[in-house]
XYZ file of C-alpha atoms in Angstrom:
733
model
C 0.000 0.000 0.000
C 1.045 3.584 -0.535
C 3.654 4.716 1.974
C 2.442 8.318 1.709
C -1.318 8.004 2.018
C -2.403 10.170 4.921
C 0.607 9.240 7.035
C 0.547 12.230 9.350
C -0.389 14.515 6.456
C -1.304 17.866 7.919
C -1.019 16.659 11.498
C 2.476 17.778 12.361
C 2.008 21.033 10.482
C -1.123 21.647 12.522
C 0.798 21.723 15.796
C 1.589 25.360 15.154
C -2.127 25.978 14.737
C -2.749 24.492 18.156
C -0.251 26.855 19.761
C -1.988 29.729 17.990
C -5.253 28.430 19.396
C -3.745 28.480 22.874
C -2.609 32.040 22.347
C -6.021 33.086 21.074
C -7.695 31.897 24.267
C -6.829 35.159 25.941
C -9.093 36.925 23.455
C -12.166 35.158 24.786
C -13.592 37.281 27.630
C -14.189 34.436 30.085
C -10.902 32.633 29.505
C -7.579 33.052 31.258
C -4.389 31.441 30.023
C -2.309 30.640 33.093
C 1.434 31.166 32.984
C 1.950 29.259 36.234
C 0.624 25.745 36.670
C 1.006 26.165 40.448
C -2.073 28.410 40.563
C -5.533 26.824 40.336
C -9.032 28.253 40.541
C -11.201 26.925 43.350
C -14.227 28.875 42.145
C -15.013 31.734 39.811
C -18.555 31.092 38.608
C -17.373 29.908 35.191
C -17.814 26.152 35.553
C -21.215 24.613 36.235
C -22.316 21.431 37.969
C -23.383 18.740 35.514
C -22.494 19.431 31.888
C -24.708 22.149 30.463
C -26.612 22.851 33.679
C -27.034 26.125 35.530
C -26.122 24.510 38.844
C -22.770 25.715 40.084
C -20.193 24.073 42.294
C -16.673 24.889 43.318
C -13.961 23.041 41.431
C -13.569 20.516 44.231
C -17.142 19.433 43.486
C -18.604 21.068 46.582
C -21.844 23.006 46.632
C -22.517 26.520 47.908
C -24.925 27.133 50.770
C -26.531 30.521 51.575
C -26.119 29.780 55.270
C -27.934 32.553 57.114
C -28.128 34.890 54.115
C -30.999 35.497 51.728
C -29.509 33.502 48.824
C -26.368 32.675 46.884
C -26.237 32.330 43.129
C -24.086 32.307 40.031
C -24.209 35.800 38.517
C -23.622 36.049 34.767
C -23.712 39.876 34.653
C -21.078 41.009 37.159
C -17.589 39.514 37.050
C -13.982 40.375 37.810
C -12.784 38.301 34.874
C -14.612 35.866 32.646
C -18.350 35.597 32.296
C -19.631 35.098 35.851
C -19.040 35.448 39.577
C -20.584 34.184 42.823
C -23.171 36.578 44.257
C -24.190 36.501 47.919
C -27.463 38.332 48.571
C -27.159 39.542 52.145
C -30.738 40.645 52.715
C -30.413 42.970 55.695
C -27.779 42.451 58.375
C -28.515 44.453 61.496
C -25.962 46.630 63.256
C -23.723 44.461 65.396
C -24.947 41.336 63.593
C -23.460 39.052 60.964
C -24.432 36.614 58.249
C -22.571 33.808 56.542
C -22.483 31.640 53.448
C -20.431 28.498 52.825
C -18.916 26.203 50.277
C -17.850 22.614 50.885
C -15.204 20.107 49.852
C -17.881 17.880 48.296
C -21.489 16.989 48.982
C -22.492 17.994 52.555
C -22.846 14.805 54.560
C -22.552 13.204 58.015
C -19.004 13.102 59.365
C -18.271 9.441 58.579
C -19.169 10.003 54.905
C -17.375 13.291 54.285
C -15.125 13.583 51.252
C -12.521 16.118 52.364
C -9.767 18.032 50.523
C -6.149 18.752 51.307
C -5.772 22.511 51.707
C -2.334 22.047 53.273
C -0.827 21.453 49.798
C -1.362 25.156 49.054
C 0.794 27.979 50.345
C -1.624 30.861 49.757
C -4.979 31.988 48.415
C -6.359 35.088 46.777
C -9.775 36.280 45.680
C -11.520 39.419 44.511
C -14.566 40.871 46.263
C -16.992 43.578 45.154
C -19.167 45.200 47.817
C -22.417 46.678 46.471
C -24.013 47.377 49.866
C -22.914 51.009 49.970
C -21.066 50.560 53.276
C -17.705 49.015 54.243
C -17.835 45.450 55.523
C -15.764 43.005 57.490
C -15.391 39.649 55.738
C -14.150 36.721 57.827
C -12.644 33.764 55.940
C -13.163 30.672 58.084
C -11.831 27.126 57.612
C -13.099 23.950 59.294
C -11.931 20.366 58.921
C -13.793 17.041 58.713
C -15.329 17.637 62.152
C -17.166 20.796 60.962
C -16.860 22.062 64.497
C -16.258 25.612 65.736
C -13.988 24.096 68.368
C -11.505 23.355 65.573
C -11.287 26.230 63.118
C -9.017 28.909 61.715
C -10.063 32.326 60.459
C -8.861 35.768 59.482
C -10.777 38.969 58.808
C -10.505 41.410 55.898
C -11.970 44.863 55.336
C -13.910 45.294 52.092
C -14.701 48.883 51.095
C -17.941 49.734 49.314
C -18.034 50.566 45.622
C -18.146 49.105 42.147
C -14.451 48.230 42.158
C -12.926 44.894 43.116
C -10.851 44.443 46.268
C -8.119 41.817 46.241
C -7.925 39.661 49.369
C -4.976 37.321 49.845
C -3.029 35.567 52.571
C -0.641 32.747 53.282
C -2.301 29.499 54.348
C 0.322 28.920 57.025
C -1.877 29.155 60.103
C 1.117 30.293 62.155
C 1.569 33.401 59.991
C 0.296 36.794 61.233
C -3.404 37.494 60.871
C -4.766 34.019 61.575
C -6.762 33.097 64.648
C -6.629 29.373 65.394
C -9.105 27.601 67.670
C -8.356 24.008 68.651
C -6.386 21.948 66.122
C -7.932 22.293 62.660
C -6.480 19.819 60.149
C -6.215 21.583 56.783
C -5.221 18.325 55.117
C -8.842 17.275 55.669
C -10.664 20.528 54.942
C -14.444 20.226 54.726
C -16.169 23.624 55.060
C -15.159 27.134 54.044
C -17.316 29.931 55.427
C -17.480 33.629 54.610
C -18.882 35.643 57.516
C -20.101 39.147 56.653
C -20.594 41.886 59.262
C -21.152 45.655 58.919
C -18.536 47.985 60.353
C -21.250 50.383 61.456
C -25.033 50.350 61.291
C -26.982 47.845 59.229
C -26.294 46.846 55.616
C -28.374 45.528 52.733
C -27.545 44.387 49.234
C -25.057 41.991 47.677
C -21.398 41.149 47.562
C -19.638 39.292 44.751
C -16.679 36.903 44.901
C -14.652 35.964 41.861
C -11.353 34.364 40.849
C -10.782 32.529 44.113
C -7.445 30.842 43.465
C -5.007 28.679 45.384
C -1.247 28.535 44.902
C 0.391 25.153 45.395
C 3.495 25.030 47.562
C 5.587 24.202 44.504
C 7.901 26.124 42.165
C 6.455 28.225 39.365
C 5.898 26.138 36.222
C 4.836 27.537 32.851
C 2.742 24.807 31.198
C 3.422 26.139 27.697
C 7.228 26.233 27.930
C 8.362 23.887 30.731
C 9.698 20.421 29.819
C 6.738 18.188 29.066
C 7.826 15.678 31.715
C 7.602 18.453 34.331
C 4.095 19.401 33.211
C 2.979 15.764 33.241
C 4.534 15.173 36.671
C 2.728 18.179 38.149
C -0.635 17.165 36.699
C -0.234 13.505 37.663
C 0.669 14.365 41.254
C -2.229 16.822 41.517
C -4.745 14.316 40.190
C -3.462 11.472 42.338
C -3.456 13.698 45.421
C -7.046 14.714 44.722
C -8.091 11.063 44.819
C -5.780 9.953 47.616
C -6.451 12.728 50.117
C -10.223 12.419 49.604
C -10.290 8.724 50.540
C -12.480 7.636 53.407
C -10.071 7.459 56.342
C -11.849 4.515 57.982
C -12.574 2.202 55.056
C -9.903 3.426 52.625
C -12.507 3.556 49.847
C -12.350 6.079 47.007
C -15.516 7.971 46.134
C -17.314 7.548 42.832
C -17.289 11.243 41.948
C -16.021 14.474 43.427
C -19.511 15.783 44.212
C -20.981 12.651 45.844
C -20.261 11.579 49.413
C -22.674 8.641 49.473
C -21.005 6.219 47.052
C -17.542 4.746 46.757
C -16.647 2.510 43.827
C -14.591 -0.551 42.956
C -13.080 1.016 39.847
C -11.874 4.192 41.562
C -10.553 2.332 44.603
C -8.898 -0.243 42.359
C -7.285 2.475 40.268
C -5.780 4.242 43.266
C -4.620 0.893 44.624
C -2.974 0.139 41.268
C -1.153 3.500 41.203
C -0.063 3.365 44.835
C 3.341 1.667 44.286
C 4.219 4.326 41.704
C 3.094 7.050 44.118
C 5.390 5.584 46.781
C 8.274 5.399 44.296
C 7.784 9.066 43.419
C 7.593 10.187 47.048
C 3.947 11.245 46.937
C 2.922 8.736 49.637
C 5.035 7.134 52.348
C 5.163 3.355 52.658
C 3.467 3.225 56.059
C 0.439 5.190 54.844
C 0.260 3.049 51.708
C 0.276 -0.180 53.723
C -2.355 1.193 56.096
C -4.602 2.063 53.155
C -4.233 -1.383 51.593
C -5.047 -3.018 54.915
C -8.180 -0.887 55.199
C -9.261 -1.812 51.671
C -8.736 -5.525 52.384
C -10.897 -5.243 55.510
C -13.561 -3.342 53.556
C -13.628 -5.928 50.777
C -14.023 -8.766 53.252
C -16.940 -6.956 54.890
C -18.595 -6.386 51.527
C -17.978 -9.945 50.305
C -19.661 -11.246 53.451
C -22.881 -9.721 52.082
C -22.488 -10.067 48.305
C -22.800 -13.274 46.256
C -19.774 -13.663 43.967
C -17.814 -10.397 43.825
C -17.662 -7.155 45.770
C -20.408 -4.795 44.678
C -19.606 -2.305 41.944
C -20.598 0.549 44.233
C -20.053 0.388 47.957
C -21.028 2.309 51.064
C -17.988 4.545 51.739
C -18.541 4.665 55.487
C -19.304 1.018 56.309
C -18.057 -0.801 53.154
C -21.363 -2.679 53.127
C -23.841 -2.980 50.270
C -24.842 0.404 48.859
C -28.520 -0.453 48.472
C -30.504 -0.423 45.267
C -29.446 -2.928 42.608
C -26.270 -4.023 44.468
C -24.647 -4.878 41.135
C -21.611 -7.164 41.095
C -19.589 -6.196 38.023
C -16.915 -8.473 36.592
C -14.906 -5.616 35.081
C -15.029 -3.389 38.171
C -13.988 -6.294 40.383
C -11.134 -6.961 37.958
C -9.749 -3.461 38.438
C -9.431 -3.894 42.173
C -8.241 -7.499 41.856
C -5.393 -6.388 39.586
C -4.574 -3.567 41.985
C -4.381 -6.072 44.835
C -2.174 -8.464 42.848
C 0.103 -5.588 41.872
C 0.547 -4.476 45.476
C 1.087 -8.039 46.673
C 3.940 -8.432 44.182
C 5.857 -5.405 45.472
C 9.151 -6.160 47.233
C 8.160 -3.760 50.014
C 4.907 -5.569 50.872
C 5.197 -7.435 54.166
C 4.430 -11.144 54.351
C 1.325 -10.704 56.568
C -0.107 -7.980 54.322
C 0.587 -10.059 51.198
C -1.187 -13.017 52.814
C -4.247 -10.913 53.633
C -4.324 -9.606 50.055
C -4.073 -13.124 48.681
C -6.885 -14.328 50.926
C -9.359 -11.621 49.962
C -8.633 -11.648 46.224
C -9.216 -15.397 46.185
C -12.760 -14.757 47.389
C -13.508 -13.129 44.012
C -15.482 -15.801 42.104
C -14.592 -14.852 38.547
C -15.235 -18.401 37.371
C -18.950 -17.913 38.013
C -18.954 -15.203 35.314
C -17.169 -17.292 32.660
C -19.641 -18.095 29.883
C -18.777 -19.720 26.532
C -19.163 -16.375 24.737
C -17.009 -14.483 27.230
C -17.265 -13.162 30.752
C -20.728 -12.065 31.804
C -21.046 -8.357 32.465
C -22.625 -8.472 35.893
C -24.741 -10.227 38.491
C -27.789 -8.676 40.189
C -29.253 -10.324 43.303
C -32.776 -9.608 42.089
C -32.426 -10.965 38.560
C -29.255 -13.040 38.317
C -26.524 -12.839 35.689
C -26.799 -10.561 32.697
C -27.294 -12.253 29.351
C -24.686 -9.968 27.805
C -20.991 -10.835 27.832
C -17.798 -9.016 26.960
C -17.809 -10.330 23.401
C -16.622 -7.248 21.487
C -13.247 -5.600 21.011
C -13.227 -3.176 23.936
C -10.395 -4.767 25.979
C -12.704 -5.108 28.984
C -12.994 -8.858 28.431
C -9.213 -9.111 28.278
C -8.850 -7.250 31.584
C -11.335 -9.636 33.229
C -9.472 -12.563 31.648
C -6.220 -11.387 33.199
C -7.777 -10.990 36.648
C -9.409 -14.435 36.427
C -6.139 -16.013 35.269
C -4.371 -14.744 38.390
C -6.974 -16.199 40.749
C -5.925 -19.389 42.511
C -9.230 -20.540 43.977
C -11.430 -19.374 41.077
C -8.967 -19.692 38.228
C -9.997 -19.280 34.600
C -7.126 -19.840 32.132
C -6.313 -16.668 30.214
C -6.334 -18.404 26.849
C -9.862 -19.739 27.390
C -11.523 -16.298 27.173
C -8.886 -13.985 25.645
C -10.252 -14.323 22.107
C -13.965 -14.255 22.919
C -14.196 -10.626 21.759
C -15.389 -11.714 18.319
C -17.468 -8.619 17.581
C -14.556 -6.764 16.038
C -13.824 -5.024 12.746
C -10.940 -3.109 11.255
C -11.958 0.515 10.809
C -10.361 3.887 10.185
C -11.290 7.560 10.352
C -8.972 9.116 7.757
C -6.239 6.768 6.625
C -7.034 3.196 5.481
C -3.430 2.219 6.172
C -4.004 2.989 9.855
C -7.076 0.781 10.152
C -7.300 -0.723 13.629
C -9.585 -3.031 15.550
C -12.699 -1.632 17.184
C -16.017 -3.040 18.354
C -18.395 -3.936 15.536
C -20.896 -1.420 16.925
C -19.843 2.223 16.790
C -21.372 3.025 20.178
C -18.620 0.994 21.866
C -15.499 2.638 20.464
C -14.460 5.118 23.150
C -10.721 5.862 23.471
C -10.506 4.561 27.032
C -11.408 1.078 25.778
C -8.356 1.069 23.533
C -6.130 2.246 26.386
C -7.604 0.072 29.127
C -5.572 -3.138 28.922
C -2.408 -1.149 28.212
C -2.741 0.724 31.502
C -2.477 -2.559 33.412
C -0.128 -4.718 31.364
C 2.497 -3.697 28.817
C 2.340 -5.855 25.689
C 4.402 -3.487 23.541
C 7.346 -5.925 23.447
C 5.171 -8.778 22.227
C 3.908 -9.524 18.767
C 0.320 -9.990 17.685
C -1.903 -12.278 19.714
C -3.281 -15.638 18.611
C -6.761 -14.552 17.504
C -7.796 -17.220 14.953
C -8.679 -14.877 12.084
C -5.198 -13.592 11.287
C -6.580 -10.571 9.439
C -8.264 -9.543 12.700
C -5.427 -10.351 15.100
C -3.476 -7.475 16.620
C -1.197 -6.287 19.369
C -3.194 -4.260 21.939
C -0.527 -1.576 22.296
C -0.015 -1.102 18.570
C -3.774 -1.060 18.013
C -4.155 1.658 20.638
C -1.363 3.712 19.040
C -2.993 3.479 15.621
C -6.425 4.361 17.031
C -5.057 7.525 18.642
C -3.077 8.400 15.505
C -6.312 8.234 13.536
C -8.076 10.340 16.160
C -5.448 13.058 15.780
C -5.767 13.010 11.998
C -9.557 13.163 12.165
C -9.489 16.125 14.545
C -7.348 17.981 12.020
C -9.763 17.086 9.230
C -12.679 18.362 11.328
C -10.954 21.655 12.095
C -10.723 20.667 15.769
C -6.969 20.224 16.008
C -5.838 19.247 19.476
C -9.289 18.932 21.055
C -8.493 15.501 22.485
C -10.944 13.856 22.700
C -14.506 12.649 22.859
C -14.529 9.756 25.337
C -16.876 7.939 27.673
C -18.769 10.191 30.043
C -21.876 12.253 30.657
C -22.849 14.447 27.736
C -25.697 16.433 29.212
C -29.268 15.344 28.568
C -28.056 12.278 26.673
C -26.616 10.783 29.846
C -23.608 8.474 29.915
C -22.372 7.325 26.521
C -19.145 5.974 25.071
C -18.432 9.009 22.919
C -15.790 8.845 20.207
C -15.057 10.255 16.780
C -16.748 7.138 15.420
C -19.980 8.031 17.183
C -20.511 11.359 18.915
C -24.196 10.645 19.661
C -25.106 14.000 18.140
C -22.687 15.903 20.390
C -20.095 17.089 17.885
C -18.749 19.860 20.108
C -18.182 17.600 23.135
C -14.751 16.473 24.291
C -13.188 15.182 27.495
C -10.000 17.038 28.521
C -8.950 14.250 30.913
C -8.638 11.913 27.916
C -5.783 13.912 26.370
C -3.568 11.859 28.713
C -4.539 8.708 26.797
C -3.591 10.343 23.501
C -0.290 11.519 24.982
C 0.625 8.026 26.185
C 0.006 6.676 22.680
C 2.186 9.407 21.153
C -0.595 10.921 19.037
C 0.437 13.915 16.948
C -0.552 17.131 18.691
C -1.276 15.520 22.049
C 1.644 17.167 23.843
C 0.650 20.615 22.618
C -2.965 19.847 23.523
C -2.030 18.835 27.059
C -0.040 22.040 27.489
C -2.935 24.136 26.225
C -5.444 22.460 28.534
C -3.136 22.723 31.539
C -2.786 26.443 30.843
C -6.526 26.961 30.512
C -8.273 27.839 33.769
C -11.525 26.358 32.495
C -10.064 23.027 31.388
C -7.819 22.425 34.395
C -8.343 22.909 38.108
C -7.421 21.727 41.615
C -8.376 18.110 40.797
C -6.664 18.151 37.407
C -7.998 18.102 33.865
C -11.711 18.801 33.477
C -14.184 15.963 33.056
C -15.838 17.312 29.911
C -16.399 20.475 27.926
C -18.037 21.796 24.814
C -15.958 23.642 22.249
C -17.765 24.563 19.059
C -15.634 24.101 15.967
C -14.006 27.425 15.130
C -14.962 29.050 18.444
C -12.386 30.899 20.525
C -12.847 28.760 23.599
C -14.851 26.156 25.506
C -18.220 26.416 27.186
C -20.276 24.323 29.612
C -17.430 22.862 31.635
C -18.666 20.963 34.705
C -16.944 21.574 38.014
C -17.464 18.002 39.185
C -15.141 15.110 38.333
C -16.065 11.518 37.562
C -13.303 9.946 39.633
C -12.960 6.951 37.304
C -11.995 9.335 34.526
C -9.475 10.966 36.859
C -8.071 7.495 37.579
C -7.715 6.623 33.886
C -6.086 9.953 33.128
C -3.653 9.691 36.036
C -2.731 6.098 35.215
C -1.873 7.207 31.678
C 0.200 10.151 32.908
C 2.151 7.862 35.247
C 2.714 5.346 32.461
C 4.065 8.163 30.298
C 6.371 9.407 33.049
C 7.803 6.039 34.016
C 8.278 4.628 30.523
C 9.852 1.171 30.562
C 9.890 1.244 34.383
C 6.124 1.737 34.571
C 3.682 -0.275 36.640
C 2.325 -2.003 33.537
C 5.848 -3.052 32.519
C 6.684 -4.320 35.997
C 3.407 -6.231 36.101
C 4.009 -7.760 32.672
C 7.431 -8.932 33.867
C 6.001 -10.744 36.899
C 6.528 -14.476 36.373
C 2.862 -15.451 36.617
C 1.716 -12.683 34.282
C 4.526 -13.281 31.796
C 3.736 -16.994 31.611
C 0.022 -16.328 31.114
C 0.673 -13.881 28.285
C 2.964 -16.405 26.603
C -0.105 -18.571 26.029
C -1.818 -15.954 23.835
C 1.160 -14.145 22.300
C 3.296 -16.501 20.200
C 6.088 -14.517 18.597
C 6.394 -14.860 14.870
C 3.358 -17.117 14.455
C 1.853 -15.375 11.445
C -0.495 -18.128 10.313
C -1.853 -18.853 13.788
C -0.991 -22.546 14.006
C 0.728 -22.114 17.375
C 4.384 -22.187 16.264
C 6.809 -19.912 14.460
C 8.359 -21.870 11.627
C 9.405 -21.717 8.010
C 5.857 -21.188 6.804
C 5.664 -17.986 8.838
C 9.043 -16.861 7.524
C 7.741 -17.331 3.992
C 4.706 -15.171 4.800
C 7.008 -12.478 6.147
C 9.254 -12.637 3.074
C 6.248 -12.305 0.797
C 4.997 -9.195 2.573
C 8.371 -7.587 3.254
C 8.429 -3.931 2.291
C 4.729 -3.277 2.847
C 5.022 -0.134 4.948
C 1.422 0.232 6.110
C -1.918 -1.512 6.273
C -0.560 -5.034 6.644
C -2.054 -7.666 8.949
C -0.482 -10.816 10.417
C -1.802 -12.723 7.420
C 0.442 -10.523 5.279
C 3.570 -10.660 7.415
C 2.980 -8.056 10.155
C 4.191 -9.859 13.269
C 4.078 -6.945 15.714
C 0.829 -5.225 14.756
C 2.227 -1.889 13.583
C 0.870 -2.280 10.054
C 4.243 -2.624 8.334
C 6.332 -5.636 7.344
C 9.981 -5.014 8.108
C 12.960 -6.127 10.160
C 11.118 -5.705 13.436
C 8.725 -8.430 12.327
C 11.643 -10.668 11.356
C 13.023 -10.297 14.870
C 9.691 -11.364 16.330
C 9.797 -14.436 14.109
C 13.384 -15.089 15.193
C 12.424 -14.918 18.860
C 9.523 -17.275 18.301
C 11.507 -19.740 16.190
C 14.274 -19.976 18.793
C 18.044 -19.764 18.773
C 18.412 -22.033 15.737
C 16.913 -19.262 13.638
C 19.523 -16.680 14.498
C 20.805 -13.797 12.440
C 22.037 -16.324 9.909
C 18.409 -16.435 8.821
C 18.964 -12.966 7.431
C 20.079 -14.849 4.369
C 16.419 -15.435 3.763
C 15.790 -11.712 3.334
C 14.285 -10.695 0.000
C 16.787 -9.864 -2.715
C 17.594 -6.194 -3.013
C 16.596 -5.576 0.575
C 18.430 -2.691 2.177
C 17.842 -4.210 5.592
C 21.348 -4.744 6.925
C 22.405 -6.611 10.010
C 23.226 -3.211 11.501
C 19.679 -2.017 10.938
C 18.364 -5.226 12.496
C 20.545 -4.464 15.498
C 18.997 -1.020 15.728
C 15.543 -2.592 15.550
C 16.356 -4.786 18.530
C 16.297 -1.544 20.515
C 13.499 0.183 18.628
C 11.357 -2.676 17.444
C 12.267 -6.257 18.194
C 12.022 -6.174 21.974
C 10.342 -2.839 22.149
C 9.102 -1.869 25.564
C 7.202 1.355 25.961
C 10.105 3.688 26.438
C 10.637 6.878 28.333
C 9.828 10.046 26.336
C 13.495 10.440 25.385
C 13.707 6.870 24.091
C 10.482 7.299 22.141
C 11.934 10.309 20.358
C 15.117 8.364 19.513
C 13.152 5.489 17.993
C 10.763 7.807 16.181
C 13.736 9.499 14.553
C 15.140 6.119 13.512
C 11.834 5.076 11.980
C 11.522 8.405 10.168
C 14.984 7.965 8.619
C 14.130 4.392 7.622
C 10.959 5.447 5.797
C 12.648 8.036 3.579
């Protein structure tokens, strides 16, 4: 096939356009381009609650309460910057009296349910206040922790003059600094309620005050997201997002909440994701080992309590306070249980995990009855106590069935061999968005083609060093990593074609009135202006053209990034100067996926997925479904496969295993020969290069280079990726 057809045409050139887009953001009245990633907006009236709604929350996901005042509302007429502010309608406050309004860390709830936030990570705050009462006011800024008790609080008071101008209020958040009054022992690392207490300086007052641009500065060095090294930007975002999940955990059960605005539900997927990332967080110094072990012990205890009441698996959702059944359907989901099972296995395998803790992990994970979900057509989706197992199975190419297969393979007491269900995802087709040569596997139905499904398996286990798997139809066999890379490459090209360069990317989530859908460029469900900023991390991990510039732009955009990281979703009309309808809440599963991808990018070939793939039990299981060099799918790499490779050699794109592509990248070259060599064994050494097609320019030296950049190709660090990309670019000229 043509080596030039659509291969990055227009994509690389469009990177400059994306930077121009970032620069143009300042022209949009409600948009601020941040030059320091250390500063985040807690609230400014710009972001709403659910996508497209008029409800407004702070960017932690907490609501506003009028307290003792007349009302509090989002005001779209008066603002310091942007399009809106927060307006507190005081009513009338008598002389010598006061009134207050509040905002919270998440949904207001009883103490044992509270989802708190870590204010201690910030060194200072600032906000702007406009006083329309006609008289000067005192404004007390008051902080309370998880106890929500006046016996443990800190506050300081500011004077706000009357007038149509804006008064800047700012202070250090070091409670020992001048100006703070501290009562008891408030714990800012578990902040729950922020109150603003208004009192007249003389006489009574009536009217309104406005707050806008309430920002927090992290206790970290200044970092320009548009110019700093990309690894530094990724590190800062990854740490921020992980911290948002970690510090909000329930301190009794260890469970991670389902979303940033909901204190009543924790979830298996979010808890499993944090558990999976925990060893990397310890390695990077974000969490100390003792706290990590304590958390894992709490999660094990919680799972045992839940399993005592469930039938086969822990429930998909879980009571965050008691770890018992959440009520309602009490769904037991095979995929959600797999996430936490893999997180448990990963932690158990760490050298730092003590023998007793490893034993407790092993005991609880072996209570997961994955074998009960194994049907001939694939793993069943879920079990409901009221109606039994779902009829549907994971029988399409979404990688969810493969994740369940991996978790079930690692079970001792409820073992299901990996190879028995790995290839049950038969509802698959090769499809493309722009370039036929970059066709990749997706689900047969377009409504199940979200980007996260392509990334999912790759976030848990690195298969980039392996060839294609043993799916029987060799035209529909692939390597999960290479397939993911090609999917994201096509996404980038399609965004350029649509005039939406860098708006990575429509993904699974809530799209307003349509509810939850698996959005993608294959099927936007009528929401063509919708995209999910958190998902840019998935594109970045896959090396999609424009993804680095896109991540920088979103990190610099106060609407698309906040104290919990990249926004959950946004609308950006094609050709418009900026986004609209950005929710303040976060779906914590999306935060998990995004953070996992950022960590994978940072750690390269030392990532959690690489370490997990190298574990003896995992490596042996994968060997059963990845047979290097077996192009015809008969279970061995032999001379027949070499002949297939020779026949296809030189096809630079669009090839399948049936045509000689042994590693799934779409080309037939020396990298594929090396996969065949590995599969055929030592007797088929470099002497087999004599079998290369006549006239081939593939030298032994180039094969040696491919050993680093192709033959045994782990996902490398960013620097290594650039080295190999340069090599491949030279080879294709």
